[in-house]
Coordinates of C-alpha atoms in Angstrom, one line a residue:
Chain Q
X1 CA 2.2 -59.7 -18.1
X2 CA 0.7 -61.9 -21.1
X3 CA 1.5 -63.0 -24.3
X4 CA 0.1 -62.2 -27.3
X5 CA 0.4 -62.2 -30.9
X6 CA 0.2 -59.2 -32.8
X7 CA -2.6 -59.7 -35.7
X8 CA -3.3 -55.8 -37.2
X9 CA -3.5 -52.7 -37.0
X10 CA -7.2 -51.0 -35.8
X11 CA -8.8 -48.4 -37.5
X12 CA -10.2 -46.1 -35.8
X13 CA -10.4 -42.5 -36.8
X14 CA -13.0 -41.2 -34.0
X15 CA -11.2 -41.7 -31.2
X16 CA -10.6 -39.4 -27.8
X17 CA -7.7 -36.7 -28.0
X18 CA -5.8 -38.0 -25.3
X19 CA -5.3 -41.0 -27.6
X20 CA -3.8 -39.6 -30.7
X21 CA -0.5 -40.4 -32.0
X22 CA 0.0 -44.0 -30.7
X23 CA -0.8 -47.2 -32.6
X24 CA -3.1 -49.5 -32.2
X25 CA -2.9 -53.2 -32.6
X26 CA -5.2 -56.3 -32.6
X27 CA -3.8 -58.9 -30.2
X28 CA -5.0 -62.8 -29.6
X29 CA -3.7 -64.8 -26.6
X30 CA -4.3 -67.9 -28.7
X31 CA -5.3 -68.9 -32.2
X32 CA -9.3 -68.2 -32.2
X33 CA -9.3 -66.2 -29.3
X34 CA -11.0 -62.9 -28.7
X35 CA -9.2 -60.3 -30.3
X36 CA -8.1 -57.1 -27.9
X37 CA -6.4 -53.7 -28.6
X38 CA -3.2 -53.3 -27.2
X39 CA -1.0 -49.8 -27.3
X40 CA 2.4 -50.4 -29.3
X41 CA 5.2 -48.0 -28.4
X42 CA 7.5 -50.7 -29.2
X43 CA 7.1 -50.8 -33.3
X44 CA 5.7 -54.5 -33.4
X45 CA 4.5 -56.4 -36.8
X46 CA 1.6 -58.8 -37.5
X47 CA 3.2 -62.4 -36.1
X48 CA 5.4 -61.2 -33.7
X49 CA 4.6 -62.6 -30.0
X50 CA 4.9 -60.3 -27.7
X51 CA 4.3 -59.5 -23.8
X52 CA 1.7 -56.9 -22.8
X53 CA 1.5 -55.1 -19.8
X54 CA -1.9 -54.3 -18.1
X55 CA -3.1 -52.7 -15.2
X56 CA -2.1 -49.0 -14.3
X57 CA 1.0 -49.9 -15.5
X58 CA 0.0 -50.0 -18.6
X59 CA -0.5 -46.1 -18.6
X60 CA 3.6 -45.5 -18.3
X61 CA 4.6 -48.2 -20.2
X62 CA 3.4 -46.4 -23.6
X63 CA 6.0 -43.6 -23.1
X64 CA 3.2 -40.8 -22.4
X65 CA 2.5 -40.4 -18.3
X66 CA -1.2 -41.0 -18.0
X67 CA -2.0 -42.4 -21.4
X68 CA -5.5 -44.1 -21.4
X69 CA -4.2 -47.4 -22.2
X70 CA -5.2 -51.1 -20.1
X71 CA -3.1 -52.6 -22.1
X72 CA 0.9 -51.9 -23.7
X73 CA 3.2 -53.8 -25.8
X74 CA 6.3 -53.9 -23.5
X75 CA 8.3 -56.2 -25.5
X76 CA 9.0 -58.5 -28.5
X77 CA 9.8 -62.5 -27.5
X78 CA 12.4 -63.6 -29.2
X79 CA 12.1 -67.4 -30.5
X80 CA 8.7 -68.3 -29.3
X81 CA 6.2 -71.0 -30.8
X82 CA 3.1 -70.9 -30.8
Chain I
X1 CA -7.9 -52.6 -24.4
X2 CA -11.8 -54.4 -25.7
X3 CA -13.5 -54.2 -27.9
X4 CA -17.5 -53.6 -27.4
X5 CA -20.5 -53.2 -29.3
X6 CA -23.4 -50.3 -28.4
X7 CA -26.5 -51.5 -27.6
X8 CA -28.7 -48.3 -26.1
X9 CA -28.7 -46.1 -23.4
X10 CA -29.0 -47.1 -19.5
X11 CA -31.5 -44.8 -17.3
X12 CA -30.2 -44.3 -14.1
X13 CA -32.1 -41.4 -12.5
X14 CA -30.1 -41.9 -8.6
X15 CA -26.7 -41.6 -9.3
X16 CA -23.9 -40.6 -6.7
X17 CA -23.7 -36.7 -8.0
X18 CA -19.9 -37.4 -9.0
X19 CA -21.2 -39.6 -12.4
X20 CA -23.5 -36.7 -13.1
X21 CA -23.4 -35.3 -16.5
X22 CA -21.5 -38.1 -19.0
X23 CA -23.9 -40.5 -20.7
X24 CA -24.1 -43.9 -19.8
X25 CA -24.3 -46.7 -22.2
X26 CA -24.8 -50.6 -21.9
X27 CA -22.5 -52.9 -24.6
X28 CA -22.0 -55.9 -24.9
X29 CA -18.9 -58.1 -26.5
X30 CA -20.3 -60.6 -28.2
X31 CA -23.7 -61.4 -29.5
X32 CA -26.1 -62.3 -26.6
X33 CA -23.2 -61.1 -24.1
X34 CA -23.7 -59.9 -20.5
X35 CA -24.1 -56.4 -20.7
X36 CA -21.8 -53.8 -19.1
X37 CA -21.8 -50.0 -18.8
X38 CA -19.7 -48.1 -20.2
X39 CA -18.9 -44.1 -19.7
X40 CA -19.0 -42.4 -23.5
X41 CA -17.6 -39.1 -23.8
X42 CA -17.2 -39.4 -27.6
X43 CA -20.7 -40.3 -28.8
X44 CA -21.9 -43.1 -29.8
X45 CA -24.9 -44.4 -31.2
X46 CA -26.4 -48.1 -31.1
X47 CA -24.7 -50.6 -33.4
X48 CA -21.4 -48.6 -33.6
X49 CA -18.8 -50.7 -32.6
X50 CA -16.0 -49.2 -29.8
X51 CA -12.8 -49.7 -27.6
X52 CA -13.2 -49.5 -24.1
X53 CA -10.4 -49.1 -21.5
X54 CA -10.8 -50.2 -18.0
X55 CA -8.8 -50.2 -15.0
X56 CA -7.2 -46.8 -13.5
X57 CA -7.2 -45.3 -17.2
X58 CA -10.8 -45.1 -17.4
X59 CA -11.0 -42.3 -15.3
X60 CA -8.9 -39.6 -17.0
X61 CA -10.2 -40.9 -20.6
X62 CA -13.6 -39.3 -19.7
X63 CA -12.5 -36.6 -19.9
X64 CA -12.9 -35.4 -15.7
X65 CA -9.9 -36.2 -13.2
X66 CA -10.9 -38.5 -10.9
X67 CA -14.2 -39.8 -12.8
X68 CA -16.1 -42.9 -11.3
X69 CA -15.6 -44.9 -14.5
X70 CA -13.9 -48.2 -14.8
X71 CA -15.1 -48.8 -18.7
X72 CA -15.0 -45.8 -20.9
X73 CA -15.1 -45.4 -24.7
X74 CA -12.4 -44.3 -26.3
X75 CA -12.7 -44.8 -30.1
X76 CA -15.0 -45.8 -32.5
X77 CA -14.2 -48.6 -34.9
X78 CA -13.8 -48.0 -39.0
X79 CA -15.4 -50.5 -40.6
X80 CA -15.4 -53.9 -38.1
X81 CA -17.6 -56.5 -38.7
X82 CA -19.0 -59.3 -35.8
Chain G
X1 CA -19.6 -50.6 -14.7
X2 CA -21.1 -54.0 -14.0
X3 CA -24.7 -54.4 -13.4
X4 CA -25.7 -56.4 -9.9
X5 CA -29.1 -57.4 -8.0
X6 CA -28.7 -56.3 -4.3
X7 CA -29.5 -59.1 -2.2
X8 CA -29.2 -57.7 1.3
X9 CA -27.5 -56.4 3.9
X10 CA -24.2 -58.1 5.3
X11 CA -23.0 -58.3 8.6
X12 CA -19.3 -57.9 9.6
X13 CA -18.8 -56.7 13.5
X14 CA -14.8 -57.2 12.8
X15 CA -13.7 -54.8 10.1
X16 CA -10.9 -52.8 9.3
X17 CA -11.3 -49.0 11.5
X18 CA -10.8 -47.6 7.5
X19 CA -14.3 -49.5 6.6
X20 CA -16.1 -48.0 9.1
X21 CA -19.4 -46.0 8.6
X22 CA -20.5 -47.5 5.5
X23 CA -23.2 -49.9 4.8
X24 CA -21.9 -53.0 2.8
X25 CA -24.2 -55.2 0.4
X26 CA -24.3 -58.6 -1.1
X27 CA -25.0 -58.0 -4.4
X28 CA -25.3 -60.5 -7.5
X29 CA -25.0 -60.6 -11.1
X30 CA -27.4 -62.7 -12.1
X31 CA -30.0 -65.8 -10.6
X32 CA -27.8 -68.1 -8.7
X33 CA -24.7 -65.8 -8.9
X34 CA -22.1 -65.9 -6.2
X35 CA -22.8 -63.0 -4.1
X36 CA -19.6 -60.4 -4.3
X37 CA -19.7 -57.4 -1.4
X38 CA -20.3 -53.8 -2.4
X39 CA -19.9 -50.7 -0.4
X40 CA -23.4 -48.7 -0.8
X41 CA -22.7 -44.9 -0.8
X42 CA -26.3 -44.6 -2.3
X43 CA -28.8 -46.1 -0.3
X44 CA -30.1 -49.4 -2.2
X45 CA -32.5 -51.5 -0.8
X46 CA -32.8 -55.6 -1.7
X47 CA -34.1 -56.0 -5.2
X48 CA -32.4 -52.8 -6.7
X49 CA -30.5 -53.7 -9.7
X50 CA -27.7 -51.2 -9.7
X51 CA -24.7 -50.2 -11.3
X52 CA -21.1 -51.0 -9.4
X53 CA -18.1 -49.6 -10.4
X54 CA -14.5 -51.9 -9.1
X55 CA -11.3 -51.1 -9.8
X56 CA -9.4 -47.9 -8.5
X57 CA -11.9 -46.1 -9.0
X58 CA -14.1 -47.3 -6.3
X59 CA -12.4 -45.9 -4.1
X60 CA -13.3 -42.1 -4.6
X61 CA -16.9 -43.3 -5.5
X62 CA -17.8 -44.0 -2.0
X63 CA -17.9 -40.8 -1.3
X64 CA -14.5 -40.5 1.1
X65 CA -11.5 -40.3 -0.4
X66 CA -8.9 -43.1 -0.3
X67 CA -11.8 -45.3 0.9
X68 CA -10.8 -49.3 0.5
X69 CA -13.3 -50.4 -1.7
X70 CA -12.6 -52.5 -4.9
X71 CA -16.8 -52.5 -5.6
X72 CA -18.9 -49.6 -5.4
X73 CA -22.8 -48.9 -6.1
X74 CA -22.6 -45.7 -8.1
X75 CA -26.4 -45.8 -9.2
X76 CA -30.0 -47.0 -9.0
X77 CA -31.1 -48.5 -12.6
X78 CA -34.4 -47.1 -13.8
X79 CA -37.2 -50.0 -15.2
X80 CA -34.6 -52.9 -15.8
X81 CA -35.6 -56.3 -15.8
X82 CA -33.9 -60.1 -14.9
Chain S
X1 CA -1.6 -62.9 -4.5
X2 CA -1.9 -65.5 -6.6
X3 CA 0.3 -68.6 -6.5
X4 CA 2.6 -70.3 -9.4
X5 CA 5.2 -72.1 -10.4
X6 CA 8.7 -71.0 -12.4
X7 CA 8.8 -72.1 -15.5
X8 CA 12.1 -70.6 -17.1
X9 CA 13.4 -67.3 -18.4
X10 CA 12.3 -64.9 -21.1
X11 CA 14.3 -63.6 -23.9
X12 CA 12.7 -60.3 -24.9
X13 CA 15.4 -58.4 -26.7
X14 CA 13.3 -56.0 -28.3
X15 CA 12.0 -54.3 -25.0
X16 CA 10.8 -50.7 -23.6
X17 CA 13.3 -49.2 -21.9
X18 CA 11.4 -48.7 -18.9
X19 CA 11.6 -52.6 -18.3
X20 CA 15.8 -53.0 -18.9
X21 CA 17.8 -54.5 -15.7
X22 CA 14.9 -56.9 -14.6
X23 CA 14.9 -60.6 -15.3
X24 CA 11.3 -61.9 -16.6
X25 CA 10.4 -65.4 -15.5
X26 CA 7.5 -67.3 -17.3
X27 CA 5.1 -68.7 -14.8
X28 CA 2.5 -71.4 -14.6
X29 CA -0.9 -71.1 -12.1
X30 CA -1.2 -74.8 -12.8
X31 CA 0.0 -77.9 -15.1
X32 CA -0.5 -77.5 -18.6
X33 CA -1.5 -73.5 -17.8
X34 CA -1.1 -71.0 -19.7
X35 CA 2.6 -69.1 -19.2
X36 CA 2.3 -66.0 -17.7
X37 CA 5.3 -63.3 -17.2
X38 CA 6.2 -62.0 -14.2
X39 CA 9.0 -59.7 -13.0
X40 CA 11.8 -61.6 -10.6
X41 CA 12.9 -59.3 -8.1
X42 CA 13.6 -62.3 -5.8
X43 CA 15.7 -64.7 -7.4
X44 CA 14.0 -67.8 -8.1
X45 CA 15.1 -71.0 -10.4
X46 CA 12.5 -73.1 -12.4
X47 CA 10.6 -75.2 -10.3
X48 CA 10.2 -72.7 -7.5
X49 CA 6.5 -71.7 -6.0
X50 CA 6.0 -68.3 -6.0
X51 CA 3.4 -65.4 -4.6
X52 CA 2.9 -63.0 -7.6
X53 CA 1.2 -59.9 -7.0
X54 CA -0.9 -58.2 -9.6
X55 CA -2.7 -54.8 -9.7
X56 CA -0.6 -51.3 -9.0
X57 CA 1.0 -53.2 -6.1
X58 CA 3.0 -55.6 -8.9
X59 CA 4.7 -51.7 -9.7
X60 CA 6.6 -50.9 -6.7
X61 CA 6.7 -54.6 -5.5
X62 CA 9.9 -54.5 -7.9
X63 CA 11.7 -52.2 -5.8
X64 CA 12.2 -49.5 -8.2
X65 CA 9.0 -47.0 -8.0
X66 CA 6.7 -47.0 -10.9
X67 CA 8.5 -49.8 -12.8
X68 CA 6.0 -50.9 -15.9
X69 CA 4.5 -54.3 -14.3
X70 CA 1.5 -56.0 -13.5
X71 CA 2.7 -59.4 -12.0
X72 CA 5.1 -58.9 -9.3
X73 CA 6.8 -62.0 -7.5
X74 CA 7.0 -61.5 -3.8
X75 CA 8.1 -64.3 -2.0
X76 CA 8.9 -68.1 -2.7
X77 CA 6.9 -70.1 -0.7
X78 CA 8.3 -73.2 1.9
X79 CA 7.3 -76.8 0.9
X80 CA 4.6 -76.3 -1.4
X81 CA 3.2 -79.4 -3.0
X82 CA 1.7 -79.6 -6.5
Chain X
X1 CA -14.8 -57.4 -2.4
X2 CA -15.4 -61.2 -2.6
X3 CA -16.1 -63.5 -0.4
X4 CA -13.5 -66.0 0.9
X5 CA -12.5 -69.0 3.3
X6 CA -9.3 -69.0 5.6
X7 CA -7.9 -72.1 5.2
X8 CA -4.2 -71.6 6.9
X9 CA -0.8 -69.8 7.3
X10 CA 1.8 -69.2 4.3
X11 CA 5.0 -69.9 4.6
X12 CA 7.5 -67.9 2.3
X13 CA 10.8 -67.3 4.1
X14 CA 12.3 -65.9 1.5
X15 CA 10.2 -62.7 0.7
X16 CA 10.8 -58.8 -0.4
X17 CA 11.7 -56.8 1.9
X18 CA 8.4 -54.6 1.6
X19 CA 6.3 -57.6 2.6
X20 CA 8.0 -58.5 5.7
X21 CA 5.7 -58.2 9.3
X22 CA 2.4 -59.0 8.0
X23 CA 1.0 -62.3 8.0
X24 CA -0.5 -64.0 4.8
X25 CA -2.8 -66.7 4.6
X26 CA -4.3 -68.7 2.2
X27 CA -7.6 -68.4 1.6
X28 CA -10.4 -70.1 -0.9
X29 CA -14.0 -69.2 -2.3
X30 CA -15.5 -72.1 -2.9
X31 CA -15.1 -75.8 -1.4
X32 CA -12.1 -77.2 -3.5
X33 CA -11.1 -73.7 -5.3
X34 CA -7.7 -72.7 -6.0
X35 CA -6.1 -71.4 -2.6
X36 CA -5.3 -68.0 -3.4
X37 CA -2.9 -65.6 -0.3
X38 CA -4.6 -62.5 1.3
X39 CA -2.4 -59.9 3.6
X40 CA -4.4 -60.1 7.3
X41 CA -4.4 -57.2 9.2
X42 CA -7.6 -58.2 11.3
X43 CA -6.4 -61.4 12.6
X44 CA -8.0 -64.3 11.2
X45 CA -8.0 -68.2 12.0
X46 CA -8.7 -71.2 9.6
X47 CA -12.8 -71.7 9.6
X48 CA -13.5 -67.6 9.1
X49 CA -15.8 -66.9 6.7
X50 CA -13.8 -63.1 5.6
X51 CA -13.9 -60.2 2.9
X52 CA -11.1 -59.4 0.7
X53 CA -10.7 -56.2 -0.9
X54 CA -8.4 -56.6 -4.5
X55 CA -7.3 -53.7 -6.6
X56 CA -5.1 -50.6 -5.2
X57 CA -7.5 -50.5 -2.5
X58 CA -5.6 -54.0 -1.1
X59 CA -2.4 -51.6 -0.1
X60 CA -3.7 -48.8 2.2
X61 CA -6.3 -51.8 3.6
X62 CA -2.9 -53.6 5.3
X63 CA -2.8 -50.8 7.3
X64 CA 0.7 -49.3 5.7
X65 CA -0.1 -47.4 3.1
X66 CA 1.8 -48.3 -0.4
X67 CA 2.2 -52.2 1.1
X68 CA 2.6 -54.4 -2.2
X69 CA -0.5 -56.4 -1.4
X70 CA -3.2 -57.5 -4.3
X71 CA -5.8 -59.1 -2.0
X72 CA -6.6 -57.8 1.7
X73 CA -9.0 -59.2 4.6
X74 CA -11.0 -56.0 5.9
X75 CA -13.6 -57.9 7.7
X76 CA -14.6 -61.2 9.2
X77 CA -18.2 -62.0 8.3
X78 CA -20.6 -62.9 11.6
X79 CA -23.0 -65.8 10.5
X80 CA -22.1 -66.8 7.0
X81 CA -22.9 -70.5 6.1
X82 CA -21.5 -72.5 3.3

């Protein structure tokens, strides 16, 4: 798993059906970096750090078997600087 | 998941016959990027700006069981700018 | 998907008995690349750019199920140039 | 399987429940690396050298079927130098 | 699949119990790159020029299907110069 920090929530209205009903988040690895979309089943905030799970696991780890994710919030860090 | 722009359509008359039938798009993400295909089964035009999933959830989030896909779009983007 | 270049034709007498019976190809992504290995359900020939598809999905694009491929040539691009 | 080095433990309270009962370890590929988090079935202590597995593999790899991770550790590895 | 070097063995007494009875070796893909550990079901030596097969398609490739393994050997390339 990685850590990221949470920066937003993404917008997007169009999306596939399969997808409905989760949040999206923006996530950065590191101040600058490329933001990416992570699934949050967790109920994260903008500035928490947390670890996201990718890979087929990913799919499972949102709570719905066989959600399209690549990427889910598993978990908030507790106490971690940037 | 990442976050792509559209760029156009790739032509790819021999296909193996399981990728028959979804369109086929080439984005990129970030200006002058490498481009990659992607499977669309929401539709998308150039210039709209999406989020891709890869990995083993590409394949149901075309839409088919089983599809070859290993990048499809999922959403499209309110309102991001480069 | 990725996009590759197929270089040629490479030689392995000592494979696993599951690789059997399927042509593989050194393929790369762009001038100077390192070469990666893709399994060639399609019938390329050196100078094809094509389009591979990795992760699980590779597998069932190969045309036999379960095959063990992590890179597969799904399609022959139409017109594209270096 | 990729090869790193124990850093220390993660305190996630906030977690899925999917991941309870499993310690997380941070993990280094290399000094001054970025942490990564991986699932310790094993039982290492900081300082250790470790094979993480990744992909679908890192799931079962826990010993509990379909657990939610993508970076498994598999083994500790005998007198490996920095 | 990628292309790699056998450099040697892999010593990790202290392993999960799902990756006992196979050996591991550590194997590179360019002169000085970071050693990375591929399951060998072919038989390799240090000097062999192999493929590796990542992704899900690395378990069934061991030759025991649902094997925790990331990276696989399925071939020994004849002729490949550095």
């Amino acid at each position: 798993m990685k850590i990221f920090k949470v920066e937003g929530t993404l917008v997007s209205t169009n999306r596939i059906a399969m997808m409905e009903h989760k949040p999206l988040l923006t996530v950065i690895d590191k101040p600058g970096g490329t933001p990416q979309v992570a699934v949050d089943p967790v109920g994260c905030k903008p500035g928490d750090w947390v670890i996201c799970c990718g890979s087929s696991a990913a799919r499972d780890a949102t709570g719905v078997k066989g959600y399209p994710s690549d990427l889910t919030i598993v978990g908030i860090i507790d106490n971690w600087e940037e």
